[in-house]
Amino acid sequence: MANNSNNNSEKESSKSGDIKWVVRHAGSGNFFDQGSLQVAKTSNLTAIAYSHAFKVVRNSDGTLLWESKLGATCSWMKTMGDTLLLGFDKSVKAFDLEKGVELWCFAPINKSKNPFEFVLLGDRIFCHDGSWKIYCLDFKDGRVLFESHFPIFESDSSDHHLLLQKMISIDQNACIIPDSKNNYWYLGVGISQPRGVPRLNNAPWETMVT
């Protein structure tokens, strides 16, 4: 009896780890080219990007819904509702996750050799273009809601840069961003150049007044 009990337990345990589906690639060549793997999921779909290609599969059975070739290597990917966002060194693109239709592309022209940096706050995408300019985009249509330029830093040859990952949203129309020299800047709609935010006794930004 003991042996039968153990066998039943082993069978039940093995069921919990069963493979549900496997995606097979029909045709010659690798499933993906070499590059950096990015994965983004919703409750129904999974998007997988690798180097210059990405694919979207259904979670329930692994069916490949659509795939696309990219003109550049994808550096990050995220889903927001039914929208798939893909970031690149110099641009960001949005696709309809279900249909595979490209919704919009944001690629401002600048002479900086530095890659773009992105932060998603709510339904806004903040893009640092690699120089001293910040763009705030609406993720639904890629529209530029506002942009801020930091001309006072362009002649600064020291290691002075914005800390985009520490940006804090104030509301739908404004935010605060620190820099590497412990300064804080207020950005928002109708403000072409950021405003310095006063601090009280070197207090952290949470206690600052605007």
PDB file of C-alpha atoms in Angstrom:
ATOM      1  CA  MET A   1       0.000   0.000   0.000  1.00  0.00           C
ATOM      2  CA  ALA A   2       2.842   2.372   0.879  1.00  0.00           C
ATOM      3  CA  ASN A   3       4.416   1.901  -2.543  1.00  0.00           C
ATOM      4  CA  ASN A   4       1.132   2.650  -4.296  1.00  0.00           C
ATOM      5  CA  SER A   5       0.720   5.821  -2.241  1.00  0.00           C
ATOM      6  CA  ASN A   6       4.201   6.987  -3.176  1.00  0.00           C
ATOM      7  CA  ASN A   7       3.599   6.232  -6.835  1.00  0.00           C
ATOM      8  CA  ASN A   8       0.367   8.214  -6.785  1.00  0.00           C
ATOM      9  CA  SER A   9       2.154  11.150  -5.138  1.00  0.00           C
ATOM     10  CA  GLU A  10       4.876  11.078  -7.758  1.00  0.00           C
ATOM     11  CA  LYS A  11       2.298  11.060 -10.555  1.00  0.00           C
ATOM     12  CA  GLU A  12       0.428  13.989  -9.041  1.00  0.00           C
ATOM     13  CA  SER A  13       3.673  15.945  -8.588  1.00  0.00           C
ATOM     14  CA  SER A  14       4.733  15.321 -12.162  1.00  0.00           C
ATOM     15  CA  LYS A  15       1.447  16.719 -13.476  1.00  0.00           C
ATOM     16  CA  SER A  16       2.079  20.100 -11.884  1.00  0.00           C
ATOM     17  CA  GLY A  17       5.238  20.529 -13.962  1.00  0.00           C
ATOM     18  CA  ASP A  18       3.891  19.370 -17.315  1.00  0.00           C
ATOM     19  CA  ILE A  19       4.831  21.464 -20.351  1.00  0.00           C
ATOM     20  CA  LYS A  20       1.697  23.149 -21.630  1.00  0.00           C
ATOM     21  CA  TRP A  21       2.926  24.103 -25.120  1.00  0.00           C
ATOM     22  CA  VAL A  22       6.073  24.531 -27.179  1.00  0.00           C
ATOM     23  CA  VAL A  23       6.550  27.018 -30.003  1.00  0.00           C
ATOM     24  CA  ARG A  24       8.222  25.486 -33.044  1.00  0.00           C
ATOM     25  CA  HIS A  25       9.702  27.556 -35.829  1.00  0.00           C
ATOM     26  CA  ALA A  26       8.933  26.370 -39.366  1.00  0.00           C
ATOM     27  CA  GLY A  27      11.612  27.179 -41.887  1.00  0.00           C
ATOM     28  CA  SER A  28      15.345  27.584 -42.025  1.00  0.00           C
ATOM     29  CA  GLY A  29      17.425  29.735 -39.717  1.00  0.00           C
ATOM     30  CA  ASN A  30      17.253  30.430 -36.013  1.00  0.00           C
ATOM     31  CA  PHE A  31      14.073  31.379 -34.183  1.00  0.00           C
ATOM     32  CA  PHE A  32      15.795  34.688 -33.353  1.00  0.00           C
ATOM     33  CA  ASP A  33      19.014  36.374 -34.380  1.00  0.00           C
ATOM     34  CA  GLN A  34      21.625  37.003 -31.727  1.00  0.00           C
ATOM     35  CA  GLY A  35      20.905  39.898 -29.366  1.00  0.00           C
ATOM     36  CA  SER A  36      19.360  40.878 -26.065  1.00  0.00           C
ATOM     37  CA  LEU A  37      16.174  39.025 -25.046  1.00  0.00           C
ATOM     38  CA  GLN A  38      13.164  41.115 -23.963  1.00  0.00           C
ATOM     39  CA  VAL A  39       9.848  39.687 -22.740  1.00  0.00           C
ATOM     40  CA  ALA A  40       6.545  41.444 -21.959  1.00  0.00           C
ATOM     41  CA  LYS A  41       3.306  39.701 -20.942  1.00  0.00           C
ATOM     42  CA  THR A  42      -0.394  40.345 -20.516  1.00  0.00           C
ATOM     43  CA  SER A  43      -2.979  37.893 -19.174  1.00  0.00           C
ATOM     44  CA  ASN A  44      -3.579  36.592 -22.720  1.00  0.00           C
ATOM     45  CA  LEU A  45      -0.444  37.275 -24.772  1.00  0.00           C
ATOM     46  CA  THR A  46       3.347  37.186 -24.513  1.00  0.00           C
ATOM     47  CA  ALA A  47       5.660  39.306 -26.638  1.00  0.00           C
ATOM     48  CA  ILE A  48       9.271  38.201 -27.115  1.00  0.00           C
ATOM     49  CA  ALA A  49      11.899  40.429 -28.736  1.00  0.00           C
ATOM     50  CA  TYR A  50      15.418  39.351 -29.580  1.00  0.00           C
ATOM     51  CA  SER A  51      17.779  41.592 -31.508  1.00  0.00           C
ATOM     52  CA  HIS A  52      16.102  42.671 -34.768  1.00  0.00           C
ATOM     53  CA  ALA A  53      12.921  40.576 -34.487  1.00  0.00           C
ATOM     54  CA  PHE A  54       9.979  40.064 -32.182  1.00  0.00           C
ATOM     55  CA  LYS A  55       7.010  37.694 -31.974  1.00  0.00           C
ATOM     56  CA  VAL A  56       3.699  37.616 -30.115  1.00  0.00           C
ATOM     57  CA  VAL A  57       2.200  34.298 -28.962  1.00  0.00           C
ATOM     58  CA  ARG A  58      -1.044  33.363 -27.230  1.00  0.00           C
ATOM     59  CA  ASN A  59      -0.521  32.235 -23.638  1.00  0.00           C
ATOM     60  CA  SER A  60      -3.169  29.509 -23.694  1.00  0.00           C
ATOM     61  CA  ASP A  61      -1.698  27.399 -26.501  1.00  0.00           C
ATOM     62  CA  GLY A  62       1.494  29.091 -27.755  1.00  0.00           C
ATOM     63  CA  THR A  63      -0.004  30.021 -31.136  1.00  0.00           C
ATOM     64  CA  LEU A  64       2.169  32.547 -32.980  1.00  0.00           C
ATOM     65  CA  LEU A  65      -0.187  35.459 -33.689  1.00  0.00           C
ATOM     66  CA  TRP A  66       2.230  37.706 -35.553  1.00  0.00           C
ATOM     67  CA  GLU A  67       5.885  38.605 -35.912  1.00  0.00           C
ATOM     68  CA  SER A  68       7.899  41.497 -37.269  1.00  0.00           C
ATOM     69  CA  LYS A  69      11.443  42.456 -38.205  1.00  0.00           C
ATOM     70  CA  LEU A  70      12.901  45.555 -36.591  1.00  0.00           C
ATOM     71  CA  GLY A  71      15.338  48.032 -38.070  1.00  0.00           C
ATOM     72  CA  ALA A  72      17.371  48.161 -34.864  1.00  0.00           C
ATOM     73  CA  THR A  73      18.003  46.136 -31.705  1.00  0.00           C
ATOM     74  CA  CYS A  74      15.251  46.416 -29.107  1.00  0.00           C
ATOM     75  CA  SER A  75      16.673  47.522 -25.745  1.00  0.00           C
ATOM     76  CA  TRP A  76      13.455  47.354 -23.695  1.00  0.00           C
ATOM     77  CA  MET A  77       9.834  46.336 -24.092  1.00  0.00           C
ATOM     78  CA  LYS A  78       6.675  46.851 -22.050  1.00  0.00           C
ATOM     79  CA  THR A  79       2.935  46.357 -22.417  1.00  0.00           C
ATOM     80  CA  MET A  80       0.417  49.019 -21.418  1.00  0.00           C
ATOM     81  CA  GLY A  81      -3.062  47.580 -21.869  1.00  0.00           C
ATOM     82  CA  ASP A  82      -3.301  46.374 -25.472  1.00  0.00           C
ATOM     83  CA  THR A  83      -0.302  48.477 -26.534  1.00  0.00           C
ATOM     84  CA  LEU A  84       3.193  47.039 -26.902  1.00  0.00           C
ATOM     85  CA  LEU A  85       6.021  49.563 -26.492  1.00  0.00           C
ATOM     86  CA  LEU A  86       9.512  48.854 -27.848  1.00  0.00           C
ATOM     87  CA  GLY A  87      12.497  51.051 -27.063  1.00  0.00           C
ATOM     88  CA  PHE A  88      15.609  51.473 -29.194  1.00  0.00           C
ATOM     89  CA  ASP A  89      18.808  53.524 -28.981  1.00  0.00           C
ATOM     90  CA  LYS A  90      17.229  56.477 -30.779  1.00  0.00           C
ATOM     91  CA  SER A  91      13.477  55.851 -30.887  1.00  0.00           C
ATOM     92  CA  VAL A  92      10.403  54.213 -29.355  1.00  0.00           C
ATOM     93  CA  LYS A  93       7.624  52.390 -31.254  1.00  0.00           C
ATOM     94  CA  ALA A  94       4.132  51.311 -30.259  1.00  0.00           C
ATOM     95  CA  PHE A  95       2.181  48.361 -31.692  1.00  0.00           C
ATOM     96  CA  ASP A  96      -1.329  47.023 -31.256  1.00  0.00           C
ATOM     97  CA  LEU A  97      -0.489  43.857 -29.340  1.00  0.00           C
ATOM     98  CA  GLU A  98      -3.418  41.861 -30.704  1.00  0.00           C
ATOM     99  CA  LYS A  99      -3.309  42.929 -34.365  1.00  0.00           C
ATOM    100  CA  GLY A 100       0.393  43.684 -34.880  1.00  0.00           C
ATOM    101  CA  VAL A 101      -0.311  47.113 -36.375  1.00  0.00           C
ATOM    102  CA  GLU A 102       2.286  49.832 -35.728  1.00  0.00           C
ATOM    103  CA  LEU A 103       0.465  52.660 -33.935  1.00  0.00           C
ATOM    104  CA  TRP A 104       3.170  55.293 -33.800  1.00  0.00           C
ATOM    105  CA  CYS A 105       6.918  55.937 -33.743  1.00  0.00           C
ATOM    106  CA  PHE A 106       8.814  58.678 -31.910  1.00  0.00           C
ATOM    107  CA  ALA A 107      12.317  59.416 -33.221  1.00  0.00           C
ATOM    108  CA  PRO A 108      13.474  63.003 -32.657  1.00  0.00           C
ATOM    109  CA  ILE A 109      16.538  64.166 -34.565  1.00  0.00           C
ATOM    110  CA  ASN A 110      19.573  65.102 -32.479  1.00  0.00           C
ATOM    111  CA  LYS A 111      23.346  64.958 -32.774  1.00  0.00           C
ATOM    112  CA  SER A 112      24.012  63.202 -29.484  1.00  0.00           C
ATOM    113  CA  LYS A 113      25.896  59.905 -29.643  1.00  0.00           C
ATOM    114  CA  ASN A 114      24.335  58.788 -26.362  1.00  0.00           C
ATOM    115  CA  PRO A 115      21.393  56.340 -26.420  1.00  0.00           C
ATOM    116  CA  PHE A 116      17.913  57.394 -25.391  1.00  0.00           C
ATOM    117  CA  GLU A 117      16.646  56.715 -21.887  1.00  0.00           C
ATOM    118  CA  PHE A 118      12.992  56.086 -21.048  1.00  0.00           C
ATOM    119  CA  VAL A 119      10.786  56.074 -17.964  1.00  0.00           C
ATOM    120  CA  LEU A 120       7.087  55.158 -17.861  1.00  0.00           C
ATOM    121  CA  LEU A 121       5.022  57.068 -15.313  1.00  0.00           C
ATOM    122  CA  GLY A 122       1.306  56.303 -15.434  1.00  0.00           C
ATOM    123  CA  ASP A 123       0.161  56.762 -19.028  1.00  0.00           C
ATOM    124  CA  ARG A 124       3.133  58.990 -19.864  1.00  0.00           C
ATOM    125  CA  ILE A 125       6.487  58.104 -21.429  1.00  0.00           C
ATOM    126  CA  PHE A 126       9.412  60.354 -20.550  1.00  0.00           C
ATOM    127  CA  CYS A 127      12.237  60.265 -23.059  1.00  0.00           C
ATOM    128  CA  HIS A 128      15.722  61.662 -22.463  1.00  0.00           C
ATOM    129  CA  ASP A 129      17.179  62.098 -25.955  1.00  0.00           C
ATOM    130  CA  GLY A 130      20.806  61.592 -24.908  1.00  0.00           C
ATOM    131  CA  SER A 131      21.604  65.305 -24.809  1.00  0.00           C
ATOM    132  CA  TRP A 132      19.895  67.826 -22.540  1.00  0.00           C
ATOM    133  CA  LYS A 133      16.308  67.507 -23.716  1.00  0.00           C
ATOM    134  CA  ILE A 134      13.376  65.665 -22.103  1.00  0.00           C
ATOM    135  CA  TYR A 135      10.176  64.749 -23.953  1.00  0.00           C
ATOM    136  CA  CYS A 136       6.887  63.709 -22.360  1.00  0.00           C
ATOM    137  CA  LEU A 137       4.778  61.469 -24.625  1.00  0.00           C
ATOM    138  CA  ASP A 138       1.232  60.152 -24.454  1.00  0.00           C
ATOM    139  CA  PHE A 139       1.604  56.369 -24.821  1.00  0.00           C
ATOM    140  CA  LYS A 140      -1.731  56.102 -26.674  1.00  0.00           C
ATOM    141  CA  ASP A 141      -0.698  58.111 -29.730  1.00  0.00           C
ATOM    142  CA  GLY A 142       2.951  59.122 -29.199  1.00  0.00           C
ATOM    143  CA  ARG A 143       1.978  62.792 -29.089  1.00  0.00           C
ATOM    144  CA  VAL A 144       4.521  65.105 -27.420  1.00  0.00           C
ATOM    145  CA  LEU A 145       2.675  66.599 -24.451  1.00  0.00           C
ATOM    146  CA  PHE A 146       5.602  68.814 -23.501  1.00  0.00           C
ATOM    147  CA  GLU A 147       9.371  69.032 -23.809  1.00  0.00           C
ATOM    148  CA  SER A 148      12.045  70.703 -21.707  1.00  0.00           C
ATOM    149  CA  HIS A 149      15.504  71.804 -22.765  1.00  0.00           C
ATOM    150  CA  PHE A 150      18.486  72.223 -20.408  1.00  0.00           C
ATOM    151  CA  PRO A 151      20.712  74.735 -22.294  1.00  0.00           C
ATOM    152  CA  ILE A 152      22.515  75.809 -19.119  1.00  0.00           C
ATOM    153  CA  PHE A 153      24.273  72.426 -18.988  1.00  0.00           C
ATOM    154  CA  GLU A 154      25.329  72.099 -22.625  1.00  0.00           C
ATOM    155  CA  SER A 155      28.729  73.710 -21.982  1.00  0.00           C
ATOM    156  CA  ASP A 156      29.321  71.686 -18.806  1.00  0.00           C
ATOM    157  CA  SER A 157      32.170  69.279 -19.603  1.00  0.00           C
ATOM    158  CA  SER A 158      32.049  67.523 -16.212  1.00  0.00           C
ATOM    159  CA  ASP A 159      30.223  64.269 -15.539  1.00  0.00           C
ATOM    160  CA  HIS A 160      26.879  66.014 -15.149  1.00  0.00           C
ATOM    161  CA  HIS A 161      23.752  64.120 -16.152  1.00  0.00           C
ATOM    162  CA  LEU A 162      20.061  63.766 -15.419  1.00  0.00           C
ATOM    163  CA  LEU A 163      18.828  60.882 -13.261  1.00  0.00           C
ATOM    164  CA  LEU A 164      15.787  59.934 -15.289  1.00  0.00           C
ATOM    165  CA  GLN A 165      15.140  56.705 -13.369  1.00  0.00           C
ATOM    166  CA  LYS A 166      14.580  58.779 -10.210  1.00  0.00           C
ATOM    167  CA  MET A 167      12.028  61.065 -11.845  1.00  0.00           C
ATOM    168  CA  ILE A 168       8.856  61.566  -9.806  1.00  0.00           C
ATOM    169  CA  SER A 169       5.469  62.419 -11.290  1.00  0.00           C
ATOM    170  CA  ILE A 170       3.609  65.306  -9.657  1.00  0.00           C
ATOM    171  CA  ASP A 171       0.475  65.023 -11.795  1.00  0.00           C
ATOM    172  CA  GLN A 172      -0.481  64.488 -15.428  1.00  0.00           C
ATOM    173  CA  ASN A 173       1.209  67.728 -16.460  1.00  0.00           C
ATOM    174  CA  ALA A 174       4.379  68.006 -14.389  1.00  0.00           C
ATOM    175  CA  CYS A 175       7.243  66.109 -12.728  1.00  0.00           C
ATOM    176  CA  ILE A 176      10.493  66.605 -10.821  1.00  0.00           C
ATOM    177  CA  ILE A 177      13.812  65.169 -12.004  1.00  0.00           C
ATOM    178  CA  PRO A 178      17.139  65.203 -10.090  1.00  0.00           C
ATOM    179  CA  ASP A 179      20.589  65.436 -11.633  1.00  0.00           C
ATOM    180  CA  SER A 180      23.959  63.994 -10.652  1.00  0.00           C
ATOM    181  CA  LYS A 181      24.969  67.179  -8.802  1.00  0.00           C
ATOM    182  CA  ASN A 182      22.121  66.986  -6.319  1.00  0.00           C
ATOM    183  CA  ASN A 183      19.962  69.555  -8.101  1.00  0.00           C
ATOM    184  CA  TYR A 184      16.242  69.118  -8.671  1.00  0.00           C
ATOM    185  CA  TRP A 185      14.268  70.394 -11.652  1.00  0.00           C
ATOM    186  CA  TYR A 186      10.590  71.040 -12.268  1.00  0.00           C
ATOM    187  CA  LEU A 187       9.313  70.119 -15.750  1.00  0.00           C
ATOM    188  CA  GLY A 188       5.809  70.617 -17.044  1.00  0.00           C
ATOM    189  CA  VAL A 189       3.333  71.761 -19.659  1.00  0.00           C
ATOM    190  CA  GLY A 190       4.056  75.287 -20.858  1.00  0.00           C
ATOM    191  CA  ILE A 191       7.606  75.302 -19.454  1.00  0.00           C
ATOM    192  CA  SER A 192      10.197  75.153 -22.239  1.00  0.00           C
ATOM    193  CA  GLN A 193      13.139  75.306 -19.813  1.00  0.00           C
ATOM    194  CA  PRO A 194      13.105  73.493 -16.452  1.00  0.00           C
ATOM    195  CA  ARG A 195      12.947  75.427 -13.206  1.00  0.00           C
ATOM    196  CA  GLY A 196      15.247  74.782 -10.300  1.00  0.00           C
ATOM    197  CA  VAL A 197      13.339  73.517  -7.260  1.00  0.00           C
ATOM    198  CA  PRO A 198      14.405  75.073  -3.925  1.00  0.00           C
ATOM    199  CA  ARG A 199      15.365  72.737  -1.112  1.00  0.00           C
ATOM    200  CA  LEU A 200      15.170  73.271   2.626  1.00  0.00           C
ATOM    201  CA  ASN A 201      18.476  72.561   4.414  1.00  0.00           C
ATOM    202  CA  ASN A 202      19.554  70.021   1.782  1.00  0.00           C
ATOM    203  CA  ALA A 203      16.411  68.009   2.484  1.00  0.00           C
ATOM    204  CA  PRO A 204      15.387  65.272   0.031  1.00  0.00           C
ATOM    205  CA  TRP A 205      13.008  66.181  -2.781  1.00  0.00           C
ATOM    206  CA  GLU A 206       9.979  64.870  -0.850  1.00  0.00           C
ATOM    207  CA  THR A 207      10.137  67.909   1.473  1.00  0.00           C
ATOM    208  CA  MET A 208      10.846  70.479  -1.246  1.00  0.00           C
ATOM    209  CA  VAL A 209       8.423  73.213  -2.218  1.00  0.00           C
ATOM    210  CA  THR A 210       7.639  74.191  -5.801  1.00  0.00           C
TER     211      THR A 210
END
